[in-house]
Amino acid sequence: MVDLPKTKERDWMKQRVMAASLCVLIVFMLLFFRLVYLQLIKGEEYHRLSETNCVRLKSIKPSRGLIFDRHGELLVDNRPAFDLVMVLEDTGSVPDTVSLLSSLIDEPYVDLMEQIQKAGTAAFYKPIVLKKDISRDQLAVVEAHKFDLPGIYVEIEPTRHYIYPETASHLLGYLGEVNKKELESGMLPHVRAGDHIGRYGVEKSFESYLQGRRGGRQVEVDVNGRVVQELKTVAPVPGHNLHLTLDLPLQQLAEDLLEDRDGAVVALNPANGDVLVMASNPGFDQNDFIGGISTRNWQALMNNPGRPMINKTIQAEYPPASTYKILTAIAALEEKKIDGDDTTFCPGFYMFRGRRYHCWRRHGHGHLNVVDALAQSCDVFFYLAGEKTGVDALAQYANGCGLGRPTGIDLDHERQGLIPTSAWKRERFNEAWFPGETLSISIGQGFNLVTPLQMAVFTAAIANGGTLYRPRIVTAVKDVNGHLVREMDPEITGGIPAGRQTLDLVRKGLTEVVEGDRGTARSIRIKQIEMAGKTGTAQVSSRKTGEKFDNENQKRTLRDHAWFVCYAPAENPVIAIAVIIEHGEHGSSAAAPVAGTLVKKYLGLPGPEESFDAAPEG
């Protein structure tokens, strides 16, 4: 053996070897203590977890955003719902368990098994929803037999609750289960199979704000799938709240006034287009759609001749009848075909190319100017005004007044109505426009079609001096803490193509409709204020213009529709209303009283909320 020389290099090497040995020792000590911790301290717990298998992740459904009316009154909230679920991994014999469950809760075995088959084998570890929102009685039975039902659990989730059933049902809308195509579209990143999304109304239009984001929970479950402890939780994010323009008390009154009559009512704030009332009758109970509407209830809705699933304020199109005379007056005045001083003699009919076109007043109105003609709704005056103006000019002004096109409201399936032109008829029917057809459209008959919302927007524009607003139904979106997320400002979409002089004449004529001694809606006159309006009677069955028609001796479905549009007070309007009563026969007696009662309610005027006396028709 040769002794190494005691050099500086030898000392340096010895120090390094000792340091390395010390590090190795420390590492082994750490491993030893970790092993002791795992085996002696946590060993029992981890053994239990490995034996009972396992830690699971559970998704937490967020609360959907709330919906309030303009006064802060809660319209739609959420309530706890008890969903019945099955985890296949924890279930012994699936058919036996489902069979027992079926007998206990009185649900068809086939329906329960169908939910399992829909989920497929991929859902072996995941809860499968067998039935959503079970009743309290069913919940009690399941809890009492939970040891006989392995793999069957009850999950509590927030679900929609419409506080005022059937109130504003077409505006608020309802929810429905998301489908496979929607999930695969990638448009709903926070939605999972089995979730419900907005299908109709503002529930659909504002889905992205209302739905919120899911959270999650990491839990330890025992061998029977029961939760032993919660390991970690990520809280869900609630959806944002909507603040509507709707006036709940006025909406409820409008629906009460419609009672069992089919029809629609729209009320707007002329200053900004806010929708105060959107009533369509008959309606439906939105709560019936929670958890899936039953076949019986769906068939009842589909078989109802009143078409309750149609929002008649935006989806039903009607001839505007004499309410269209407002438009004819504007067009004729602006085109200089008539002026405020021109008078026309109405003998009760107008002879045109050998054919007699009757006025609704068989004995005639005598001499009238445009203000008188509007007040008394003289057909003959507007036959002549429309003939002079022409079909295409009338259409041009109608489009300028917002008719014949959607208003742009934030609701699906809005119809645009129809304002005919000579070119339209040639393209549609391959026929020329007949001059006699101009007489018909001049008084709102013929091919003309409008929605109640279009007429309300048009009337509001007359009231405010000519500004067309996009109807607004939501003013603000706020988070759960009340912080503003989005504010919706009023939006101007155009202006009525009429000068001040024309609008003054039209407004004077509409005021005379209610306030004049010969006005067709004088029966709804209110002592405290002046109102302005226009009646209309829309033909349902085909007949010659001006032909005498006996409504009372006709089948109900052949009787005329009743229109009334108005605003109030006449000089400083704060509300504009359009009312249509299907087969109500006369605007003055069926539709006008509804509007008059709403005006009194909105303005807080004294007096009972009751119908006005019937009045002569126009």
Coordinates of C-alpha atoms in Angstrom, one line a residue:
M1 CA 0.0 0.0 0.0
V2 CA 1.2 3.4 -0.9
D3 CA 0.3 6.3 1.4
L4 CA -1.1 9.2 -0.5
P5 CA 0.7 12.4 0.0
K6 CA -1.1 14.9 2.4
T7 CA -1.7 17.5 -0.2
K8 CA -4.3 20.2 -0.5
E9 CA -6.0 18.3 -3.2
R10 CA -6.4 15.2 -0.9
D11 CA -8.1 17.4 1.8
W12 CA -10.4 18.9 -0.8
M13 CA -11.5 15.5 -2.1
K14 CA -12.2 14.2 1.4
Q15 CA -14.4 17.2 2.2
R16 CA -16.5 16.6 -0.9
V17 CA -16.9 12.9 -0.2
M18 CA -18.2 13.7 3.3
A19 CA -20.6 16.3 2.0
A20 CA -22.0 13.9 -0.5
S21 CA -22.4 11.2 2.1
L22 CA -24.2 13.7 4.4
C23 CA -26.7 14.6 1.6
V24 CA -27.4 11.0 0.9
L25 CA -28.0 10.4 4.5
I26 CA -30.4 13.3 4.7
V27 CA -32.4 12.1 1.7
F28 CA -32.7 8.6 3.2
M29 CA -33.9 10.2 6.5
L30 CA -36.5 12.2 4.6
L31 CA -37.7 9.1 2.8
F32 CA -37.8 7.2 6.1
F33 CA -39.9 9.9 7.8
R34 CA -42.2 10.1 4.8
L35 CA -42.6 6.3 4.9
V36 CA -43.4 6.5 8.6
Y37 CA -46.0 9.3 8.0
L38 CA -47.7 7.4 5.2
Q39 CA -47.7 4.0 7.0
L40 CA -48.2 4.9 10.6
I41 CA -50.0 8.2 10.6
K42 CA -52.0 8.2 7.3
G43 CA -51.8 4.5 6.6
E44 CA -55.3 3.7 7.9
E45 CA -57.0 6.6 6.1
Y46 CA -55.3 5.8 2.7
H47 CA -56.0 2.1 3.2
R48 CA -59.7 2.9 3.7
L49 CA -59.7 5.1 0.6
S50 CA -58.0 2.4 -1.5
E51 CA -60.4 -0.3 -0.1
T52 CA -63.6 1.7 -0.6
N53 CA -62.5 3.3 -3.8
C54 CA -62.6 6.4 -4.0
V55 CA -62.4 10.1 -4.4
R56 CA -65.0 11.5 -6.8
L57 CA -65.5 14.8 -8.5
K58 CA -69.1 16.2 -8.5
S59 CA -70.2 19.1 -10.6
I60 CA -72.2 21.9 -8.9
K61 CA -74.9 23.5 -10.9
P62 CA -75.0 27.3 -10.7
S63 CA -78.1 29.3 -9.7
R64 CA -79.7 30.9 -12.8
G65 CA -80.0 34.7 -12.8
L66 CA -83.1 36.3 -11.3
I67 CA -85.5 38.4 -13.3
F68 CA -87.1 41.6 -11.9
D69 CA -89.7 44.0 -13.2
R70 CA -89.2 47.8 -13.6
H71 CA -90.1 48.3 -9.9
G72 CA -87.6 45.7 -8.6
E73 CA -90.4 43.1 -8.0
L74 CA -89.0 39.6 -8.3
L75 CA -90.7 37.7 -11.2
V76 CA -88.5 34.7 -11.6
D77 CA -86.3 33.0 -9.0
N78 CA -84.9 29.6 -8.2
R79 CA -86.1 26.9 -5.8
P80 CA -84.4 23.7 -4.6
A81 CA -85.3 20.7 -6.7
F82 CA -84.7 17.0 -5.8
D83 CA -83.3 15.0 -8.7
L84 CA -83.2 11.2 -8.5
V85 CA -79.9 9.9 -9.9
M86 CA -78.2 6.5 -10.2
V87 CA -74.5 5.6 -10.2
L88 CA -74.1 2.3 -12.0
E89 CA -70.8 1.5 -10.3
D90 CA -72.5 1.5 -6.9
T91 CA -75.5 -0.5 -8.1
G92 CA -75.7 -4.2 -7.8
S93 CA -78.4 -5.5 -10.2
V94 CA -79.6 -2.6 -12.2
P95 CA -82.9 -4.2 -13.4
D96 CA -83.7 -5.3 -9.9
T97 CA -82.9 -1.9 -8.4
V98 CA -84.8 0.0 -11.0
S99 CA -87.8 -2.4 -10.7
L100 CA -88.0 -1.7 -7.0
L101 CA -87.6 2.0 -7.4
S102 CA -90.3 2.0 -10.1
S103 CA -92.8 0.4 -7.7
L104 CA -91.9 2.7 -4.8
I105 CA -92.2 6.0 -6.6
D106 CA -94.9 4.9 -9.1
E107 CA -92.9 5.8 -12.2
P108 CA -92.9 3.5 -15.3
Y109 CA -90.0 1.1 -15.3
V110 CA -89.5 1.6 -19.0
D111 CA -89.1 5.4 -18.5
L112 CA -86.4 4.9 -15.8
M113 CA -84.5 2.3 -17.9
E114 CA -84.7 4.6 -20.9
Q115 CA -82.7 7.3 -19.0
I116 CA -80.0 4.7 -18.2
Q117 CA -79.8 3.5 -21.9
K118 CA -79.5 7.1 -23.1
A119 CA -76.5 7.6 -20.8
G120 CA -74.7 4.6 -22.2
T121 CA -71.8 2.7 -20.7
A122 CA -69.6 5.8 -20.6
A123 CA -71.6 7.0 -17.6
F124 CA -70.6 4.0 -15.4
Y125 CA -69.0 6.3 -12.8
K126 CA -71.2 9.3 -13.4
P127 CA -74.6 10.0 -11.9
I128 CA -77.4 9.4 -14.3
V129 CA -80.5 11.5 -13.8
L130 CA -83.5 9.1 -13.7
K131 CA -86.1 11.8 -12.9
K132 CA -85.8 15.5 -12.2
D133 CA -87.6 17.4 -9.6
I134 CA -89.3 14.5 -7.8
S135 CA -92.2 15.2 -5.4
R136 CA -91.9 15.4 -1.6
D137 CA -93.7 12.1 -1.3
Q138 CA -91.4 10.4 -3.7
L139 CA -88.4 11.9 -1.8
A140 CA -89.7 10.5 1.5
V141 CA -90.1 7.0 0.0
V142 CA -86.6 7.0 -1.5
E143 CA -85.0 8.1 1.7
A144 CA -86.9 5.5 3.7
H145 CA -85.7 2.7 1.4
K146 CA -82.2 4.0 0.6
F147 CA -80.5 0.9 2.0
D148 CA -82.6 -1.2 -0.4
L149 CA -81.7 1.0 -3.3
P150 CA -77.9 0.8 -3.8
G151 CA -76.6 3.4 -6.2
I152 CA -79.7 5.5 -6.0
Y153 CA -79.2 9.0 -4.7
V154 CA -81.1 12.3 -4.4
E155 CA -79.2 15.4 -5.5
I156 CA -80.5 18.9 -4.7
E157 CA -80.1 21.5 -7.4
P158 CA -81.5 24.9 -8.0
T159 CA -84.3 25.0 -10.5
R160 CA -86.5 27.7 -12.1
H161 CA -89.5 29.1 -10.4
Y162 CA -92.0 31.5 -12.0
I163 CA -93.5 33.3 -9.1
Y164 CA -96.6 34.5 -11.0
P165 CA -97.7 31.5 -13.2
E166 CA -99.0 32.5 -16.6
T167 CA -98.1 36.2 -16.1
A168 CA -96.1 37.6 -19.0
S169 CA -95.4 34.0 -20.0
H170 CA -94.6 34.9 -23.6
L171 CA -92.2 37.6 -22.6
L172 CA -90.4 35.7 -19.8
G173 CA -90.4 32.4 -21.7
Y174 CA -89.4 29.0 -20.3
L175 CA -86.5 26.5 -20.2
G176 CA -85.9 23.2 -21.9
E177 CA -83.2 20.5 -21.8
V178 CA -80.2 21.1 -24.0
N179 CA -79.9 18.7 -26.9
K180 CA -76.9 16.9 -28.3
K181 CA -76.5 19.1 -31.3
E182 CA -76.4 22.2 -29.1
L183 CA -73.8 20.7 -26.9
E184 CA -71.6 19.8 -29.9
S185 CA -71.9 23.2 -31.3
G186 CA -69.5 24.7 -28.8
M187 CA -71.8 27.7 -28.3
L188 CA -72.6 26.6 -24.7
P189 CA -69.3 25.9 -23.0
H190 CA -70.6 25.9 -19.5
V191 CA -73.6 23.7 -20.2
R192 CA -73.6 19.9 -19.8
A193 CA -76.0 17.1 -20.8
G194 CA -79.1 17.2 -18.8
D195 CA -78.9 21.0 -18.2
H196 CA -81.8 23.3 -19.1
I197 CA -81.4 26.4 -21.2
G198 CA -83.7 29.2 -22.3
R199 CA -86.1 28.1 -25.0
Y200 CA -88.4 31.1 -25.3
G201 CA -88.7 34.7 -24.4
V202 CA -86.0 36.6 -22.4
E203 CA -84.9 33.3 -20.9
K204 CA -83.6 32.4 -24.4
S205 CA -82.6 35.9 -25.6
F206 CA -80.4 36.5 -22.5
E207 CA -79.2 33.0 -21.9
S208 CA -75.6 33.9 -21.9
Y209 CA -76.2 36.3 -19.0
L210 CA -78.5 34.1 -17.0
Q211 CA -76.8 30.7 -17.1
G212 CA -73.8 31.2 -14.7
R213 CA -70.8 28.8 -14.5
R214 CA -70.6 25.4 -12.9
G215 CA -68.5 24.7 -9.8
G216 CA -67.1 21.4 -8.6
R217 CA -66.6 19.4 -5.4
Q218 CA -64.0 16.7 -4.6
V219 CA -65.5 14.2 -2.2
E220 CA -64.6 10.9 -0.6
V221 CA -67.3 8.3 -0.9
D222 CA -67.6 4.9 0.8
V223 CA -68.1 1.6 -0.8
N224 CA -71.8 2.3 -1.1
G225 CA -71.2 5.6 -2.8
R226 CA -72.1 7.7 0.2
V227 CA -70.1 10.9 0.8
V228 CA -67.8 10.5 3.7
Q229 CA -66.1 13.8 3.6
E230 CA -65.6 16.8 1.3
L231 CA -62.1 17.3 0.2
K232 CA -62.2 20.4 -1.9
T233 CA -64.9 22.7 -3.4
V234 CA -64.9 25.3 -6.1
A235 CA -68.0 27.4 -5.8
P236 CA -70.3 27.9 -8.8
V237 CA -70.7 31.4 -10.2
P238 CA -74.4 32.4 -10.2
G239 CA -75.9 33.9 -13.4
H240 CA -76.5 37.6 -13.8
N241 CA -79.8 39.2 -12.9
L242 CA -82.1 40.9 -15.5
H243 CA -84.0 44.1 -14.8
L244 CA -86.9 44.4 -17.2
T245 CA -88.9 47.4 -18.3
L246 CA -92.2 45.4 -17.6
D247 CA -94.6 47.0 -15.2
L248 CA -96.0 44.0 -13.2
P249 CA -99.2 45.6 -11.9
L250 CA -100.1 46.9 -15.3
Q251 CA -99.3 43.6 -17.0
Q252 CA -101.5 41.7 -14.5
L253 CA -104.3 44.2 -15.1
A254 CA -104.0 43.8 -18.9
E255 CA -104.2 40.0 -18.6
D256 CA -107.2 40.3 -16.3
L257 CA -108.9 42.6 -18.9
L258 CA -108.4 40.1 -21.7
E259 CA -110.0 37.5 -19.4
D260 CA -111.1 34.6 -21.7
R261 CA -110.8 36.6 -24.9
D262 CA -108.1 35.9 -27.4
G263 CA -105.9 38.9 -28.2
A264 CA -103.0 40.9 -27.3
V265 CA -102.0 44.2 -25.5
V266 CA -98.8 46.1 -25.8
A267 CA -98.0 49.3 -23.8
L268 CA -94.9 51.4 -24.4
N269 CA -93.2 54.4 -22.9
P270 CA -93.2 56.8 -25.9
A271 CA -90.1 58.6 -24.5
N272 CA -87.8 55.6 -24.8
G273 CA -89.6 52.5 -26.2
D274 CA -89.7 50.7 -22.9
V275 CA -92.2 47.8 -23.0
L276 CA -94.5 48.3 -20.0
V277 CA -97.0 45.6 -21.0
M278 CA -96.7 42.6 -23.3
A279 CA -99.8 40.5 -22.9
S280 CA -100.9 37.7 -25.2
N281 CA -104.0 35.6 -24.4
P282 CA -104.3 32.7 -23.9
G283 CA -101.0 32.1 -22.1
F284 CA -99.4 29.1 -20.5
D285 CA -97.9 28.2 -17.1
Q286 CA -94.1 28.4 -17.5
N287 CA -93.7 26.1 -14.4
D288 CA -95.2 23.2 -16.5
F289 CA -91.9 23.1 -18.5
I290 CA -89.7 22.6 -15.4
G291 CA -88.2 19.2 -15.7
G292 CA -89.9 18.6 -19.0
I293 CA -93.6 19.2 -19.8
S294 CA -95.8 16.2 -19.7
T295 CA -97.3 14.8 -23.0
R296 CA -100.8 15.6 -21.7
N297 CA -100.0 19.2 -21.0
W298 CA -98.2 19.7 -24.3
Q299 CA -101.1 18.2 -26.2
A300 CA -103.5 20.5 -24.4
L301 CA -101.5 23.5 -25.5
M302 CA -101.2 22.3 -29.1
N303 CA -105.0 21.6 -29.3
N304 CA -106.1 24.9 -27.9
P305 CA -107.6 26.9 -30.8
G306 CA -106.5 30.1 -29.1
R307 CA -102.8 29.2 -29.9
P308 CA -101.3 29.8 -26.4
M309 CA -97.8 29.1 -27.6
I310 CA -97.9 32.0 -30.0
N311 CA -96.8 35.4 -28.7
K312 CA -99.5 37.4 -30.5
T313 CA -97.8 40.7 -29.8
I314 CA -95.0 39.9 -32.2
Q315 CA -95.9 36.7 -34.0
A316 CA -99.6 37.2 -35.0
E317 CA -100.3 39.4 -38.0
Y318 CA -103.6 41.1 -38.4
P319 CA -105.1 43.6 -40.9
P320 CA -104.7 47.0 -39.2
A321 CA -108.2 48.1 -40.3
S322 CA -109.0 51.7 -39.5
T323 CA -105.9 52.2 -37.3
Y324 CA -104.1 52.3 -40.7
K325 CA -106.0 55.5 -41.6
I326 CA -103.4 57.3 -39.5
L327 CA -100.8 56.2 -42.0
T328 CA -102.9 57.1 -45.0
A329 CA -103.5 60.6 -43.6
I330 CA -99.7 61.1 -43.1
A331 CA -98.9 59.9 -46.6
A332 CA -101.6 62.0 -48.3
L333 CA -100.7 65.2 -46.4
E334 CA -97.0 64.8 -47.0
E335 CA -97.6 64.1 -50.7
K336 CA -99.8 67.2 -50.9
K337 CA -102.7 65.2 -52.1
I338 CA -104.8 66.7 -49.3
D339 CA -104.3 69.5 -46.9
G340 CA -105.8 70.5 -43.6
D341 CA -108.5 72.6 -45.1
D342 CA -109.7 70.2 -47.9
T343 CA -113.1 68.7 -47.3
T344 CA -114.7 65.6 -48.8
F345 CA -118.4 64.9 -48.9
C346 CA -119.3 61.4 -47.6
P347 CA -122.7 60.3 -48.8
G348 CA -122.1 56.8 -47.3
F349 CA -120.4 55.3 -50.3
Y350 CA -117.9 56.0 -53.1
M351 CA -118.5 55.0 -56.7
F352 CA -115.3 53.8 -58.3
R353 CA -115.3 52.3 -61.8
G354 CA -118.9 51.3 -61.6
R355 CA -118.6 49.7 -58.2
R356 CA -120.0 51.1 -54.9
Y357 CA -117.5 51.2 -52.0
H358 CA -119.5 51.7 -48.8
C359 CA -118.6 53.7 -45.7
W360 CA -119.1 52.0 -42.4
R361 CA -121.7 54.7 -41.7
R362 CA -124.5 53.9 -44.2
H363 CA -126.0 57.4 -44.1
G364 CA -122.7 59.1 -44.6
H365 CA -120.7 61.7 -42.6
G366 CA -121.3 64.7 -44.8
H367 CA -118.5 67.2 -45.3
L368 CA -115.2 66.3 -43.4
N369 CA -111.7 67.5 -43.3
V370 CA -108.8 65.2 -42.3
V371 CA -109.2 65.9 -38.6
D372 CA -113.0 65.1 -38.8
A373 CA -112.3 62.0 -41.0
L374 CA -109.9 60.6 -38.4
A375 CA -112.2 61.4 -35.5
Q376 CA -115.2 59.7 -37.2
S377 CA -113.1 57.1 -39.1
C378 CA -114.8 58.0 -42.4
D379 CA -114.0 55.3 -45.0
V380 CA -115.0 57.5 -48.0
F381 CA -112.5 60.2 -47.1
F382 CA -109.6 57.7 -46.9
Y383 CA -110.7 55.9 -50.1
L384 CA -110.1 59.2 -51.9
A385 CA -107.0 60.1 -50.0
G386 CA -105.5 56.7 -50.7
E387 CA -106.5 56.7 -54.4
K388 CA -104.8 60.1 -54.8
T389 CA -101.6 58.9 -53.0
G390 CA -101.2 55.6 -54.7
V391 CA -100.2 52.1 -53.4
D392 CA -96.5 52.5 -53.8
A393 CA -96.3 55.9 -52.0
L394 CA -98.5 54.5 -49.2
A395 CA -96.1 51.6 -48.9
Q396 CA -93.1 54.0 -48.8
Y397 CA -94.6 55.9 -45.9
A398 CA -95.7 52.7 -44.1
N399 CA -92.1 51.4 -44.2
G400 CA -90.9 54.8 -43.0
C401 CA -93.2 54.5 -40.0
G402 CA -91.8 51.1 -39.0
L403 CA -94.5 48.9 -40.6
G404 CA -93.6 45.9 -42.8
R405 CA -90.3 45.2 -41.0
P406 CA -89.4 43.8 -37.6
T407 CA -89.1 46.3 -34.7
G408 CA -85.9 44.7 -33.5
I409 CA -87.1 43.7 -30.1
D410 CA -84.9 41.2 -28.3
L411 CA -87.3 38.2 -28.7
D412 CA -87.2 35.4 -31.3
H413 CA -89.6 34.8 -34.1
E414 CA -90.8 38.4 -34.6
R415 CA -92.9 38.6 -37.8
Q416 CA -92.4 41.6 -40.1
G417 CA -96.0 41.9 -41.3
L418 CA -96.8 42.9 -44.9
I419 CA -97.1 46.2 -46.7
P420 CA -98.0 45.5 -50.3
T421 CA -96.7 47.3 -53.4
S422 CA -97.5 46.9 -57.0
A423 CA -94.1 45.2 -57.6
W424 CA -94.8 42.8 -54.6
K425 CA -98.1 41.7 -56.1
R426 CA -96.6 41.1 -59.5
E427 CA -93.8 39.0 -58.0
R428 CA -96.1 37.1 -55.6
F429 CA -99.1 36.5 -57.9
N430 CA -97.8 37.4 -61.3
E431 CA -100.7 39.9 -61.5
A432 CA -100.9 43.7 -61.9
W433 CA -102.1 45.8 -59.1
F434 CA -105.8 46.7 -59.4
P435 CA -106.8 50.3 -58.6
G436 CA -109.6 49.1 -56.4
E437 CA -107.1 47.4 -54.2
T438 CA -105.7 50.7 -53.3
L439 CA -109.0 51.7 -51.8
S440 CA -109.0 48.6 -49.6
I441 CA -105.4 49.1 -48.3
S442 CA -106.2 52.8 -47.7
I443 CA -108.5 51.8 -44.8
G444 CA -106.2 49.0 -43.6
Q445 CA -107.8 46.0 -45.3
G446 CA -106.7 44.0 -48.3
F447 CA -103.1 42.6 -48.1
N448 CA -102.0 44.8 -45.2
L449 CA -100.8 42.9 -42.1
V450 CA -99.2 44.2 -38.9
T451 CA -98.4 43.0 -35.5
P452 CA -99.7 44.7 -32.3
L453 CA -96.1 45.6 -31.3
Q454 CA -95.6 47.4 -34.7
M455 CA -98.8 49.4 -34.1
A456 CA -97.7 50.3 -30.6
V457 CA -94.3 51.5 -31.8
F458 CA -96.0 53.5 -34.6
T459 CA -98.5 55.0 -32.1
A460 CA -95.7 55.9 -29.6
A461 CA -93.8 57.7 -32.4
I462 CA -96.9 59.8 -33.2
A463 CA -97.1 60.5 -29.5
N464 CA -93.5 61.6 -29.0
G465 CA -93.3 63.8 -32.1
G466 CA -92.1 61.3 -34.7
T467 CA -89.2 59.2 -33.1
L468 CA -89.3 55.5 -33.7
Y469 CA -87.7 53.5 -30.8
R470 CA -86.6 49.9 -30.8
P471 CA -88.8 48.3 -28.1
R472 CA -86.6 47.8 -25.0
I473 CA -87.4 45.0 -22.6
V474 CA -84.2 44.9 -20.4
T475 CA -82.7 48.0 -18.9
A476 CA -79.8 46.5 -17.1
V477 CA -77.9 43.3 -16.4
K478 CA -76.3 43.1 -12.9
D479 CA -74.3 40.5 -11.1
V480 CA -75.3 38.8 -7.9
N481 CA -73.7 41.6 -5.9
G482 CA -75.7 44.3 -7.7
H483 CA -72.8 45.5 -9.8
L484 CA -73.7 46.7 -13.3
V485 CA -72.6 44.2 -16.0
R486 CA -74.4 45.8 -19.0
E487 CA -76.8 48.7 -19.4
M488 CA -79.2 48.9 -22.3
D489 CA -79.8 52.4 -23.6
P490 CA -82.8 53.4 -25.6
E491 CA -82.2 53.0 -29.3
I492 CA -83.7 55.2 -32.0
T493 CA -84.4 53.2 -35.2
G494 CA -85.8 56.0 -37.4
G495 CA -88.3 58.8 -37.6
I496 CA -91.8 59.1 -39.1
P497 CA -91.5 60.8 -42.5
A498 CA -93.7 63.7 -41.7
G499 CA -93.3 67.3 -40.9
R500 CA -94.6 69.1 -37.8
Q501 CA -97.7 70.4 -39.5
T502 CA -98.7 67.0 -40.6
L503 CA -98.1 65.5 -37.2
D504 CA -100.1 68.3 -35.5
L505 CA -103.1 67.6 -37.8
V506 CA -102.9 63.9 -37.2
R507 CA -102.5 64.3 -33.4
K508 CA -105.5 66.7 -33.4
G509 CA -107.6 64.2 -35.3
L510 CA -106.6 61.3 -32.9
T511 CA -107.5 63.5 -29.9
E512 CA -110.9 64.1 -31.4
V513 CA -111.4 60.3 -31.7
V514 CA -111.7 60.2 -27.9
E515 CA -112.5 63.8 -26.9
G516 CA -114.7 64.9 -29.8
D517 CA -118.5 64.7 -29.6
R518 CA -118.5 62.5 -32.7
G519 CA -115.3 60.6 -32.0
T520 CA -115.6 56.9 -32.4
A521 CA -114.0 56.2 -29.0
R522 CA -115.7 59.0 -27.0
S523 CA -117.2 56.4 -24.7
I524 CA -113.8 55.9 -23.0
R525 CA -113.2 59.6 -22.3
I526 CA -111.6 60.2 -18.9
K527 CA -112.5 63.3 -17.0
Q528 CA -109.1 64.1 -15.6
I529 CA -107.1 64.0 -18.8
E530 CA -107.3 64.1 -22.6
M531 CA -106.5 61.0 -24.6
A532 CA -105.8 60.4 -28.3
G533 CA -106.5 57.2 -30.1
K534 CA -107.9 55.4 -33.1
T535 CA -110.4 52.5 -33.4
G536 CA -110.3 49.8 -36.0
T537 CA -112.5 46.8 -37.0
A538 CA -110.5 44.2 -39.0
Q539 CA -112.3 41.9 -41.4
V540 CA -111.6 38.2 -40.8
S541 CA -113.6 36.7 -43.7
S542 CA -113.2 37.8 -47.3
R543 CA -115.8 40.2 -48.6
K544 CA -116.1 43.2 -50.8
T545 CA -114.9 46.5 -49.4
G546 CA -117.7 48.3 -47.6
E547 CA -120.0 45.4 -47.9
K548 CA -122.5 45.3 -45.0
F549 CA -121.7 42.5 -42.6
D550 CA -123.8 41.3 -39.7
N551 CA -121.3 40.2 -37.0
E552 CA -123.8 39.2 -34.5
N553 CA -125.3 36.5 -36.7
Q554 CA -121.9 35.0 -37.7
K555 CA -119.9 32.2 -36.2
R556 CA -117.6 33.6 -33.6
T557 CA -114.5 32.7 -35.7
L558 CA -115.9 34.8 -38.6
R559 CA -116.5 37.9 -36.6
D560 CA -114.2 40.9 -37.0
H561 CA -111.2 41.7 -34.9
A562 CA -111.4 44.8 -32.7
W563 CA -108.4 47.2 -32.7
F564 CA -107.6 50.3 -30.6
V565 CA -104.4 52.3 -30.4
C566 CA -103.9 55.3 -28.2
Y567 CA -101.6 57.5 -26.1
A568 CA -102.1 59.6 -23.1
P569 CA -102.2 62.3 -21.9
A570 CA -102.7 63.7 -25.4
E571 CA -100.5 66.8 -24.9
N572 CA -97.7 65.1 -22.9
P573 CA -97.9 61.4 -23.5
V574 CA -96.3 58.9 -21.1
I575 CA -97.9 55.8 -22.4
A576 CA -98.8 54.4 -25.8
I577 CA -101.0 51.3 -26.1
A578 CA -102.1 48.9 -28.9
V579 CA -105.0 46.4 -28.2
I580 CA -106.5 43.8 -30.4
I581 CA -109.3 41.5 -29.4
E582 CA -109.7 38.6 -31.8
H583 CA -113.3 38.4 -33.0
G584 CA -114.2 41.3 -30.7
E585 CA -116.3 42.8 -33.5
H586 CA -115.9 46.5 -32.7
G587 CA -112.8 48.5 -31.7
S588 CA -114.7 51.1 -29.7
S589 CA -116.6 48.6 -27.6
A590 CA -114.2 45.7 -27.2
A591 CA -110.6 47.1 -27.5
A592 CA -110.9 50.7 -26.5
P593 CA -112.2 50.1 -22.9
V594 CA -109.2 47.8 -22.2
A595 CA -106.8 50.6 -23.2
G596 CA -108.8 53.2 -21.2
T597 CA -108.6 51.2 -18.1
L598 CA -104.9 50.7 -18.5
V599 CA -104.3 54.4 -18.9
K600 CA -106.2 55.1 -15.7
K601 CA -104.2 52.6 -13.8
Y602 CA -100.9 53.8 -15.1
L603 CA -101.6 57.4 -14.4
G604 CA -103.0 56.6 -11.0
L605 CA -106.3 58.2 -11.8
P606 CA -109.2 57.6 -9.4
G607 CA -112.1 55.4 -10.4
P608 CA -112.9 51.7 -10.6
E609 CA -110.9 49.5 -13.0
E610 CA -113.9 48.5 -15.1
S611 CA -115.0 48.5 -18.6
F612 CA -116.4 51.6 -20.2
D613 CA -119.8 51.9 -21.9
A614 CA -120.0 50.7 -25.5
A615 CA -119.9 53.3 -28.2
P616 CA -120.7 53.7 -31.9
E617 CA -118.2 52.0 -34.1
G618 CA -115.8 53.5 -36.6

